[in-house]
Amino acid sequence: MSLNDAPVGERAPRAGRRAVARRLLMCRPQYFDVTYSINPWMNPEKPTDARTALLQWEQLRELYLSLGHTVEVVEPLSGLPDMVFAANGATVVDGKVLGARFRHRERTAEGPAYLEWFAANGFDELLWPDHINEGEGDFLRVGRRMLAGTGFRTDVRSHAEAQEFFGIPVTGLTLVDPDYYHLDTALAVLSDDEVMYYPEAFSPGSRAVLRELFPDALLATADDAAVFGLNAFSDGLNVLLPQAATGLAARLKERGFHPVGVGLGELLKAGGSVKCCTLVLS
Ligand code: ARG
């Protein structure tokens, strides 16, 4: 079959996909709860079950280990129910650590707590930021470029701060839908040059930028986004995503990825899932 015979709308899976072993940082949801509301998913009136949260989190951790990744854990602190969302704890590029400075006072103490973990674990290039940024919730690396979200949490001025500190190009993207308040709820990095995203979560200008940078990107539907399907972690081959995102999983398969559904329903009550629980160290 020649290329021209390929059915319209189908894409040949890219040959030679392979998983890259990553070093990840996670935080056990020991004190998980929804006691305040800082995003539309959080309803403090709805009961949570810390035991279920722990079991679901443990499954994610074991999945990472079974795929050959290394998982470090940072000690959870009581009174910080959102600390399980390790992605927000900092941003790491080439061993350099940009600390996180949270938008809401309910989470401010997490920034120093995470930075302390880095200082105690051999990271010696640490920067306490001038501007608000919520770590890898809003900073996502694609190869040697950084995509940076703003609009709800991370201050646009932190994009320049990150570019200066890391020395890689930072491209700002504006989020417009409060349901998708962090970049990692609207866009997932699949490989060094591929992403998937939900266009409606972005401003028209940012959508145009994404089309320009990633003309071939996998575009998620409103249904994919609503089950948090974009809050995914990819090692270049395996893509861990919420198990309810079945449509997205099918389309990832067409492109030669191995989607792996994960059940993290308890944590979704706080507006987080796979990627939120995962800080990529290297
Ligand atoms: N309840 C947390 C918040 O609103 C959820 C954080 C999710 N983390 C993420 N990387 N998207 O801040």
PDB file of C-alpha atoms and ligand atoms in Angstrom:
ATOM      1  CA  MET A   1       0.000   0.000   0.000  1.00  0.00           C
ATOM      2  CA  SER A   2       1.435   3.366  -0.949  1.00  0.00           C
ATOM      3  CA  LEU A   3       1.105   6.332   1.353  1.00  0.00           C
ATOM      4  CA  ASN A   4      -1.620   7.736  -0.847  1.00  0.00           C
ATOM      5  CA  ASP A   5      -3.814   4.712  -0.200  1.00  0.00           C
ATOM      6  CA  ALA A   6      -3.934   5.413   3.532  1.00  0.00           C
ATOM      7  CA  PRO A   7      -7.543   6.078   4.544  1.00  0.00           C
ATOM      8  CA  VAL A   8      -8.254   9.744   5.182  1.00  0.00           C
ATOM      9  CA  GLY A   9      -8.116  10.640   8.854  1.00  0.00           C
ATOM     10  CA  GLU A  10      -5.923   7.714   9.760  1.00  0.00           C
ATOM     11  CA  ARG A  11      -2.307   8.085  10.569  1.00  0.00           C
ATOM     12  CA  ALA A  12       0.279   5.401  10.329  1.00  0.00           C
ATOM     13  CA  PRO A  13       1.658   4.720  13.808  1.00  0.00           C
ATOM     14  CA  ARG A  14       5.109   6.215  14.076  1.00  0.00           C
ATOM     15  CA  ALA A  15       7.661   3.444  13.897  1.00  0.00           C
ATOM     16  CA  GLY A  16      10.206   2.859  16.631  1.00  0.00           C
ATOM     17  CA  ARG A  17       8.455   4.354  19.615  1.00  0.00           C
ATOM     18  CA  ARG A  18      10.284   3.455  22.775  1.00  0.00           C
ATOM     19  CA  ALA A  19       9.855   4.141  26.449  1.00  0.00           C
ATOM     20  CA  VAL A  20      12.386   6.350  28.206  1.00  0.00           C
ATOM     21  CA  ALA A  21      12.917   5.475  31.876  1.00  0.00           C
ATOM     22  CA  ARG A  22      12.103   8.480  34.035  1.00  0.00           C
ATOM     23  CA  ARG A  23      12.811   9.519  37.590  1.00  0.00           C
ATOM     24  CA  LEU A  24       9.588  10.732  39.184  1.00  0.00           C
ATOM     25  CA  LEU A  25       8.583  12.364  42.443  1.00  0.00           C
ATOM     26  CA  MET A  26       5.262  11.575  44.121  1.00  0.00           C
ATOM     27  CA  CYS A  27       3.567  12.338  47.446  1.00  0.00           C
ATOM     28  CA  ARG A  28       1.349   9.815  49.260  1.00  0.00           C
ATOM     29  CA  PRO A  29      -2.211  11.192  49.792  1.00  0.00           C
ATOM     30  CA  GLN A  30      -2.091  10.471  53.494  1.00  0.00           C
ATOM     31  CA  TYR A  31      -3.873  13.704  54.404  1.00  0.00           C
ATOM     32  CA  PHE A  32      -5.975  13.877  51.263  1.00  0.00           C
ATOM     33  CA  ASP A  33      -9.317  15.614  51.616  1.00  0.00           C
ATOM     34  CA  VAL A  34     -11.372  18.337  49.972  1.00  0.00           C
ATOM     35  CA  THR A  35     -11.742  20.957  52.672  1.00  0.00           C
ATOM     36  CA  TYR A  36     -11.704  24.062  50.450  1.00  0.00           C
ATOM     37  CA  SER A  37     -12.524  24.843  46.851  1.00  0.00           C
ATOM     38  CA  ILE A  38     -10.003  26.503  44.550  1.00  0.00           C
ATOM     39  CA  ASN A  39     -11.145  24.922  41.277  1.00  0.00           C
ATOM     40  CA  PRO A  40     -14.597  23.970  39.923  1.00  0.00           C
ATOM     41  CA  TRP A  41     -14.049  20.253  40.581  1.00  0.00           C
ATOM     42  CA  MET A  42     -13.702  20.701  44.334  1.00  0.00           C
ATOM     43  CA  ASN A  43     -16.840  20.444  46.441  1.00  0.00           C
ATOM     44  CA  PRO A  44     -16.037  20.316  50.165  1.00  0.00           C
ATOM     45  CA  GLU A  45     -19.566  19.038  50.812  1.00  0.00           C
ATOM     46  CA  LYS A  46     -18.932  15.858  48.866  1.00  0.00           C
ATOM     47  CA  PRO A  47     -17.386  13.132  51.054  1.00  0.00           C
ATOM     48  CA  THR A  48     -13.897  11.851  50.248  1.00  0.00           C
ATOM     49  CA  ASP A  49     -12.308   8.590  51.261  1.00  0.00           C
ATOM     50  CA  ALA A  50      -8.632   8.874  52.133  1.00  0.00           C
ATOM     51  CA  ARG A  51      -8.236   5.070  52.122  1.00  0.00           C
ATOM     52  CA  THR A  52      -9.468   4.794  48.542  1.00  0.00           C
ATOM     53  CA  ALA A  53      -7.267   7.715  47.549  1.00  0.00           C
ATOM     54  CA  LEU A  54      -4.268   5.913  49.054  1.00  0.00           C
ATOM     55  CA  LEU A  55      -5.062   2.627  47.278  1.00  0.00           C
ATOM     56  CA  GLN A  56      -5.543   4.348  43.917  1.00  0.00           C
ATOM     57  CA  TRP A  57      -2.351   6.347  44.340  1.00  0.00           C
ATOM     58  CA  GLU A  58      -0.444   3.199  45.293  1.00  0.00           C
ATOM     59  CA  GLN A  59      -1.626   1.541  42.062  1.00  0.00           C
ATOM     60  CA  LEU A  60      -0.281   4.441  40.042  1.00  0.00           C
ATOM     61  CA  ARG A  61       3.058   4.237  41.840  1.00  0.00           C
ATOM     62  CA  GLU A  62       3.276   0.488  41.240  1.00  0.00           C
ATOM     63  CA  LEU A  63       2.402   0.951  37.603  1.00  0.00           C
ATOM     64  CA  TYR A  64       5.295   3.370  37.194  1.00  0.00           C
ATOM     65  CA  LEU A  65       7.645   0.925  38.878  1.00  0.00           C
ATOM     66  CA  SER A  66       6.432  -1.978  36.730  1.00  0.00           C
ATOM     67  CA  LEU A  67       7.181   0.112  33.621  1.00  0.00           C
ATOM     68  CA  GLY A  68      10.760   0.622  34.778  1.00  0.00           C
ATOM     69  CA  HIS A  69      10.509   4.145  36.144  1.00  0.00           C
ATOM     70  CA  THR A  70      12.077   5.266  39.417  1.00  0.00           C
ATOM     71  CA  VAL A  71       9.718   6.814  41.946  1.00  0.00           C
ATOM     72  CA  GLU A  72      10.930   9.014  44.802  1.00  0.00           C
ATOM     73  CA  VAL A  73       8.479  10.083  47.472  1.00  0.00           C
ATOM     74  CA  VAL A  74       8.279  13.254  49.478  1.00  0.00           C
ATOM     75  CA  GLU A  75       6.807  13.098  52.998  1.00  0.00           C
ATOM     76  CA  PRO A  76       3.228  14.467  53.077  1.00  0.00           C
ATOM     77  CA  LEU A  77       2.419  17.152  55.642  1.00  0.00           C
ATOM     78  CA  SER A  78      -0.807  17.282  57.607  1.00  0.00           C
ATOM     79  CA  GLY A  79      -2.906  20.333  56.827  1.00  0.00           C
ATOM     80  CA  LEU A  80      -1.850  20.238  53.149  1.00  0.00           C
ATOM     81  CA  PRO A  81      -4.519  18.026  51.531  1.00  0.00           C
ATOM     82  CA  ASP A  82      -3.460  18.956  47.968  1.00  0.00           C
ATOM     83  CA  MET A  83       0.192  18.049  48.497  1.00  0.00           C
ATOM     84  CA  VAL A  84      -0.489  14.755  46.693  1.00  0.00           C
ATOM     85  CA  PHE A  85      -0.406  16.801  43.478  1.00  0.00           C
ATOM     86  CA  ALA A  86       3.359  16.660  43.244  1.00  0.00           C
ATOM     87  CA  ALA A  87       3.436  18.137  39.744  1.00  0.00           C
ATOM     88  CA  ASN A  88       2.768  21.514  41.328  1.00  0.00           C
ATOM     89  CA  GLY A  89       5.709  21.256  43.736  1.00  0.00           C
ATOM     90  CA  ALA A  90       8.466  22.580  41.453  1.00  0.00           C
ATOM     91  CA  THR A  91       9.811  22.483  37.888  1.00  0.00           C
ATOM     92  CA  VAL A  92      12.997  20.619  37.044  1.00  0.00           C
ATOM     93  CA  VAL A  93      15.086  20.942  33.877  1.00  0.00           C
ATOM     94  CA  ASP A  94      18.563  19.405  33.609  1.00  0.00           C
ATOM     95  CA  GLY A  95      18.727  19.117  37.402  1.00  0.00           C
ATOM     96  CA  LYS A  96      17.913  22.794  37.960  1.00  0.00           C
ATOM     97  CA  VAL A  97      14.929  23.372  40.208  1.00  0.00           C
ATOM     98  CA  LEU A  98      12.550  26.305  39.996  1.00  0.00           C
ATOM     99  CA  GLY A  99      10.512  26.420  43.197  1.00  0.00           C
ATOM    100  CA  ALA A 100       6.739  26.770  43.128  1.00  0.00           C
ATOM    101  CA  ARG A 101       4.894  29.721  44.516  1.00  0.00           C
ATOM    102  CA  PHE A 102       1.187  29.063  44.802  1.00  0.00           C
ATOM    103  CA  ARG A 103      -1.706  31.327  43.882  1.00  0.00           C
ATOM    104  CA  HIS A 104      -3.882  30.305  46.857  1.00  0.00           C
ATOM    105  CA  ARG A 105      -2.865  30.612  50.499  1.00  0.00           C
ATOM    106  CA  GLU A 106      -4.289  27.121  51.167  1.00  0.00           C
ATOM    107  CA  ARG A 107      -1.334  25.719  49.202  1.00  0.00           C
ATOM    108  CA  THR A 108       1.467  28.246  49.854  1.00  0.00           C
ATOM    109  CA  ALA A 109       3.269  26.060  52.406  1.00  0.00           C
ATOM    110  CA  GLU A 110       3.757  23.353  49.771  1.00  0.00           C
ATOM    111  CA  GLY A 111       6.328  25.426  47.857  1.00  0.00           C
ATOM    112  CA  PRO A 112       8.969  25.503  50.619  1.00  0.00           C
ATOM    113  CA  ALA A 113       8.138  21.895  51.624  1.00  0.00           C
ATOM    114  CA  TYR A 114       8.951  20.624  48.138  1.00  0.00           C
ATOM    115  CA  LEU A 115      12.025  22.829  47.816  1.00  0.00           C
ATOM    116  CA  GLU A 116      13.323  21.356  51.071  1.00  0.00           C
ATOM    117  CA  TRP A 117      13.024  17.871  49.596  1.00  0.00           C
ATOM    118  CA  PHE A 118      15.145  18.963  46.631  1.00  0.00           C
ATOM    119  CA  ALA A 119      17.775  20.575  48.849  1.00  0.00           C
ATOM    120  CA  ALA A 120      17.993  17.379  50.926  1.00  0.00           C
ATOM    121  CA  ASN A 121      18.244  15.151  47.882  1.00  0.00           C
ATOM    122  CA  GLY A 122      21.299  16.474  46.119  1.00  0.00           C
ATOM    123  CA  PHE A 123      19.782  19.195  43.936  1.00  0.00           C
ATOM    124  CA  ASP A 124      21.982  22.227  44.386  1.00  0.00           C
ATOM    125  CA  GLU A 125      20.737  24.675  41.789  1.00  0.00           C
ATOM    126  CA  LEU A 126      17.530  25.894  43.372  1.00  0.00           C
ATOM    127  CA  LEU A 127      15.672  29.106  42.638  1.00  0.00           C
ATOM    128  CA  TRP A 128      12.985  30.557  44.883  1.00  0.00           C
ATOM    129  CA  PRO A 129      10.830  32.407  42.330  1.00  0.00           C
ATOM    130  CA  ASP A 130       9.802  36.059  42.293  1.00  0.00           C
ATOM    131  CA  HIS A 131       6.531  35.269  40.559  1.00  0.00           C
ATOM    132  CA  ILE A 132       3.661  32.884  41.140  1.00  0.00           C
ATOM    133  CA  ASN A 133       4.055  29.595  39.306  1.00  0.00           C
ATOM    134  CA  GLU A 134       2.455  26.244  40.044  1.00  0.00           C
ATOM    135  CA  GLY A 135       5.317  24.045  38.933  1.00  0.00           C
ATOM    136  CA  GLU A 136       4.864  21.359  36.337  1.00  0.00           C
ATOM    137  CA  GLY A 137       1.112  21.890  36.524  1.00  0.00           C
ATOM    138  CA  ASP A 138       1.718  24.864  34.223  1.00  0.00           C
ATOM    139  CA  PHE A 139       5.229  24.176  32.879  1.00  0.00           C
ATOM    140  CA  LEU A 140       5.437  21.248  30.480  1.00  0.00           C
ATOM    141  CA  ARG A 141       8.606  20.359  28.632  1.00  0.00           C
ATOM    142  CA  VAL A 142       8.429  19.157  25.049  1.00  0.00           C
ATOM    143  CA  GLY A 143      11.948  18.239  23.987  1.00  0.00           C
ATOM    144  CA  ARG A 144      14.126  21.339  24.446  1.00  0.00           C
ATOM    145  CA  ARG A 145      11.172  23.716  24.645  1.00  0.00           C
ATOM    146  CA  MET A 146       8.884  24.573  27.512  1.00  0.00           C
ATOM    147  CA  LEU A 147       5.169  25.209  27.154  1.00  0.00           C
ATOM    148  CA  ALA A 148       3.885  27.452  29.924  1.00  0.00           C
ATOM    149  CA  GLY A 149       0.291  27.991  30.980  1.00  0.00           C
ATOM    150  CA  THR A 150      -1.216  31.153  32.412  1.00  0.00           C
ATOM    151  CA  GLY A 151      -4.707  32.521  32.926  1.00  0.00           C
ATOM    152  CA  PHE A 152      -5.733  30.984  36.239  1.00  0.00           C
ATOM    153  CA  ARG A 153      -2.726  30.113  38.388  1.00  0.00           C
ATOM    154  CA  THR A 154       0.743  30.773  37.021  1.00  0.00           C
ATOM    155  CA  ASP A 155       1.658  34.447  36.559  1.00  0.00           C
ATOM    156  CA  VAL A 156       2.681  35.232  32.990  1.00  0.00           C
ATOM    157  CA  ARG A 157       5.818  36.958  34.363  1.00  0.00           C
ATOM    158  CA  SER A 158       7.078  33.602  35.601  1.00  0.00           C
ATOM    159  CA  HIS A 159       7.393  32.461  31.978  1.00  0.00           C
ATOM    160  CA  ALA A 160      10.277  34.888  31.465  1.00  0.00           C
ATOM    161  CA  GLU A 161      11.678  33.931  34.853  1.00  0.00           C
ATOM    162  CA  ALA A 162      11.696  30.255  33.830  1.00  0.00           C
ATOM    163  CA  GLN A 163      13.256  30.975  30.436  1.00  0.00           C
ATOM    164  CA  GLU A 164      16.061  32.988  32.030  1.00  0.00           C
ATOM    165  CA  PHE A 165      16.719  30.326  34.676  1.00  0.00           C
ATOM    166  CA  PHE A 166      16.562  27.229  32.480  1.00  0.00           C
ATOM    167  CA  GLY A 167      17.893  28.726  29.253  1.00  0.00           C
ATOM    168  CA  ILE A 168      15.407  26.982  27.004  1.00  0.00           C
ATOM    169  CA  PRO A 169      12.680  28.699  24.953  1.00  0.00           C
ATOM    170  CA  VAL A 170       9.440  29.138  26.879  1.00  0.00           C
ATOM    171  CA  THR A 171       6.207  29.505  24.939  1.00  0.00           C
ATOM    172  CA  GLY A 172       3.306  31.014  26.855  1.00  0.00           C
ATOM    173  CA  LEU A 173      -0.233  29.685  26.412  1.00  0.00           C
ATOM    174  CA  THR A 174      -3.370  31.243  27.848  1.00  0.00           C
ATOM    175  CA  LEU A 175      -6.031  29.044  29.424  1.00  0.00           C
ATOM    176  CA  VAL A 176      -9.604  30.331  29.280  1.00  0.00           C
ATOM    177  CA  ASP A 177     -11.860  27.606  30.734  1.00  0.00           C
ATOM    178  CA  PRO A 178     -11.898  27.429  34.562  1.00  0.00           C
ATOM    179  CA  ASP A 179     -12.410  23.635  34.428  1.00  0.00           C
ATOM    180  CA  TYR A 180      -8.940  23.407  32.865  1.00  0.00           C
ATOM    181  CA  TYR A 181      -7.084  25.724  35.174  1.00  0.00           C
ATOM    182  CA  HIS A 182      -3.601  24.197  34.864  1.00  0.00           C
ATOM    183  CA  LEU A 183      -1.878  23.511  31.542  1.00  0.00           C
ATOM    184  CA  ASP A 184      -1.596  19.815  32.435  1.00  0.00           C
ATOM    185  CA  THR A 185      -5.396  19.511  32.538  1.00  0.00           C
ATOM    186  CA  ALA A 186      -5.676  20.684  28.912  1.00  0.00           C
ATOM    187  CA  LEU A 187      -2.506  19.408  27.241  1.00  0.00           C
ATOM    188  CA  ALA A 188      -0.273  16.372  27.595  1.00  0.00           C
ATOM    189  CA  VAL A 189       3.206  15.848  26.211  1.00  0.00           C
ATOM    190  CA  LEU A 190       3.473  12.525  24.375  1.00  0.00           C
ATOM    191  CA  SER A 191       7.064  12.558  23.115  1.00  0.00           C
ATOM    192  CA  ASP A 192       9.878  15.012  22.394  1.00  0.00           C
ATOM    193  CA  ASP A 193       7.815  16.561  19.610  1.00  0.00           C
ATOM    194  CA  GLU A 194       4.214  15.435  20.063  1.00  0.00           C
ATOM    195  CA  VAL A 195       1.376  16.636  22.254  1.00  0.00           C
ATOM    196  CA  MET A 196      -2.353  16.112  22.641  1.00  0.00           C
ATOM    197  CA  TYR A 197      -4.628  18.927  23.766  1.00  0.00           C
ATOM    198  CA  TYR A 198      -8.150  20.237  24.091  1.00  0.00           C
ATOM    199  CA  PRO A 199      -8.304  23.339  21.840  1.00  0.00           C
ATOM    200  CA  GLU A 200     -11.321  24.951  23.522  1.00  0.00           C
ATOM    201  CA  ALA A 201      -9.369  25.308  26.763  1.00  0.00           C
ATOM    202  CA  PHE A 202      -7.069  27.865  25.095  1.00  0.00           C
ATOM    203  CA  SER A 203      -7.469  31.450  23.891  1.00  0.00           C
ATOM    204  CA  PRO A 204      -7.729  31.872  20.089  1.00  0.00           C
ATOM    205  CA  GLY A 205      -4.151  33.159  19.876  1.00  0.00           C
ATOM    206  CA  SER A 206      -2.795  30.263  21.915  1.00  0.00           C
ATOM    207  CA  ARG A 207      -4.738  27.800  19.765  1.00  0.00           C
ATOM    208  CA  ALA A 208      -3.068  29.305  16.705  1.00  0.00           C
ATOM    209  CA  VAL A 209       0.350  28.957  18.362  1.00  0.00           C
ATOM    210  CA  LEU A 210      -0.337  25.297  19.158  1.00  0.00           C
ATOM    211  CA  ARG A 211      -1.417  24.648  15.559  1.00  0.00           C
ATOM    212  CA  GLU A 212       1.773  26.311  14.352  1.00  0.00           C
ATOM    213  CA  LEU A 213       4.045  24.282  16.647  1.00  0.00           C
ATOM    214  CA  PHE A 214       2.195  20.954  16.470  1.00  0.00           C
ATOM    215  CA  PRO A 215       0.190  20.733  13.236  1.00  0.00           C
ATOM    216  CA  ASP A 216      -0.211  16.988  13.712  1.00  0.00           C
ATOM    217  CA  ALA A 217      -1.269  17.052  17.370  1.00  0.00           C
ATOM    218  CA  LEU A 218      -3.929  14.714  18.652  1.00  0.00           C
ATOM    219  CA  LEU A 219      -6.924  16.938  19.372  1.00  0.00           C
ATOM    220  CA  ALA A 220      -9.049  15.887  22.325  1.00  0.00           C
ATOM    221  CA  THR A 221     -12.836  16.219  22.402  1.00  0.00           C
ATOM    222  CA  ALA A 222     -14.874  17.885  25.133  1.00  0.00           C
ATOM    223  CA  ASP A 223     -15.691  14.396  26.464  1.00  0.00           C
ATOM    224  CA  ASP A 224     -12.020  13.396  26.619  1.00  0.00           C
ATOM    225  CA  ALA A 225     -11.211  16.575  28.518  1.00  0.00           C
ATOM    226  CA  ALA A 226     -14.179  16.278  30.907  1.00  0.00           C
ATOM    227  CA  VAL A 227     -12.892  12.953  32.271  1.00  0.00           C
ATOM    228  CA  PHE A 228      -9.457  14.554  32.711  1.00  0.00           C
ATOM    229  CA  GLY A 229      -8.052  12.494  29.826  1.00  0.00           C
ATOM    230  CA  LEU A 230      -5.366  15.097  29.150  1.00  0.00           C
ATOM    231  CA  ASN A 231      -3.938  14.771  32.632  1.00  0.00           C
ATOM    232  CA  ALA A 232      -1.681  12.051  31.305  1.00  0.00           C
ATOM    233  CA  PHE A 233       1.920  10.952  31.655  1.00  0.00           C
ATOM    234  CA  SER A 234       3.814   9.571  28.654  1.00  0.00           C
ATOM    235  CA  ASP A 235       7.241   7.943  28.651  1.00  0.00           C
ATOM    236  CA  GLY A 236       7.330   8.068  24.861  1.00  0.00           C
ATOM    237  CA  LEU A 237       5.514   4.770  24.456  1.00  0.00           C
ATOM    238  CA  ASN A 238       3.262   4.082  27.450  1.00  0.00           C
ATOM    239  CA  VAL A 239       0.670   6.754  28.108  1.00  0.00           C
ATOM    240  CA  LEU A 240      -0.905   6.577  31.566  1.00  0.00           C
ATOM    241  CA  LEU A 241      -4.244   8.364  31.592  1.00  0.00           C
ATOM    242  CA  PRO A 242      -7.566   8.257  33.473  1.00  0.00           C
ATOM    243  CA  GLN A 243      -9.335   5.011  32.579  1.00  0.00           C
ATOM    244  CA  ALA A 244     -12.560   6.810  31.654  1.00  0.00           C
ATOM    245  CA  ALA A 245     -10.790   8.418  28.676  1.00  0.00           C
ATOM    246  CA  THR A 246     -11.504   5.471  26.396  1.00  0.00           C
ATOM    247  CA  GLY A 247     -11.904   7.497  23.177  1.00  0.00           C
ATOM    248  CA  LEU A 248      -8.573   9.190  23.694  1.00  0.00           C
ATOM    249  CA  ALA A 249      -6.949   5.842  24.488  1.00  0.00           C
ATOM    250  CA  ALA A 250      -8.186   4.430  21.172  1.00  0.00           C
ATOM    251  CA  ARG A 251      -6.710   7.347  19.248  1.00  0.00           C
ATOM    252  CA  LEU A 252      -3.397   7.037  21.080  1.00  0.00           C
ATOM    253  CA  LYS A 253      -3.292   3.394  20.045  1.00  0.00           C
ATOM    254  CA  GLU A 254      -3.769   4.348  16.385  1.00  0.00           C
ATOM    255  CA  ARG A 255      -0.657   6.461  16.692  1.00  0.00           C
ATOM    256  CA  GLY A 256       1.398   3.619  18.079  1.00  0.00           C
ATOM    257  CA  PHE A 257       1.280   4.466  21.791  1.00  0.00           C
ATOM    258  CA  HIS A 258       0.352   2.012  24.549  1.00  0.00           C
ATOM    259  CA  PRO A 259      -2.410   3.686  26.536  1.00  0.00           C
ATOM    260  CA  VAL A 260      -2.786   2.441  30.106  1.00  0.00           C
ATOM    261  CA  GLY A 261      -5.986   3.422  31.940  1.00  0.00           C
ATOM    262  CA  VAL A 262      -5.611   4.350  35.598  1.00  0.00           C
ATOM    263  CA  GLY A 263      -8.421   4.660  38.169  1.00  0.00           C
ATOM    264  CA  LEU A 264      -7.875   7.779  40.258  1.00  0.00           C
ATOM    265  CA  GLY A 265     -11.516   8.767  40.805  1.00  0.00           C
ATOM    266  CA  GLU A 266     -10.973   9.781  44.398  1.00  0.00           C
ATOM    267  CA  LEU A 267      -8.316  12.336  43.515  1.00  0.00           C
ATOM    268  CA  LEU A 268     -10.477  13.746  40.738  1.00  0.00           C
ATOM    269  CA  LYS A 269     -12.697  15.144  43.504  1.00  0.00           C
ATOM    270  CA  ALA A 270      -9.878  17.645  44.072  1.00  0.00           C
ATOM    271  CA  GLY A 271      -9.446  18.282  40.339  1.00  0.00           C
ATOM    272  CA  GLY A 272      -6.388  16.109  39.792  1.00  0.00           C
ATOM    273  CA  SER A 273      -5.339  12.838  38.205  1.00  0.00           C
ATOM    274  CA  VAL A 274      -2.320  11.013  36.784  1.00  0.00           C
ATOM    275  CA  LYS A 275      -0.079  13.896  35.729  1.00  0.00           C
ATOM    276  CA  CYS A 276      -0.974  16.057  38.718  1.00  0.00           C
ATOM    277  CA  CYS A 277       0.387  13.306  40.985  1.00  0.00           C
ATOM    278  CA  THR A 278       3.646  13.135  39.062  1.00  0.00           C
ATOM    279  CA  LEU A 279       6.615  15.504  39.100  1.00  0.00           C
ATOM    280  CA  VAL A 280       9.164  14.583  36.435  1.00  0.00           C
ATOM    281  CA  LEU A 281      12.679  14.913  37.866  1.00  0.00           C
ATOM    282  CA  SER A 282      14.538  13.600  34.829  1.00  0.00           C
TER     283      SER A 282
HETATM  284  N1  ARG B   1      -6.823  20.890  44.145  1.00  0.00           N
HETATM  285  C1  ARG B   1      -5.619  21.209  43.451  1.00  0.00           C
HETATM  286  C2  ARG B   1      -5.601  22.656  43.021  1.00  0.00           C
HETATM  287  O1  ARG B   1      -6.628  23.176  42.672  1.00  0.00           O
HETATM  288  C3  ARG B   1      -5.456  20.298  42.274  1.00  0.00           C
HETATM  289  C4  ARG B   1      -4.136  20.442  41.595  1.00  0.00           C
HETATM  290  C5  ARG B   1      -3.999  19.606  40.375  1.00  0.00           C
HETATM  291  N2  ARG B   1      -2.677  19.623  39.885  1.00  0.00           N
HETATM  292  C6  ARG B   1      -2.332  19.752  38.611  1.00  0.00           C
HETATM  293  N3  ARG B   1      -1.083  19.622  38.292  1.00  0.00           N
HETATM  294  N4  ARG B   1      -3.202  20.062  37.699  1.00  0.00           N
HETATM  295  O2  ARG B   1      -4.615  23.321  43.030  1.00  0.00           O
END
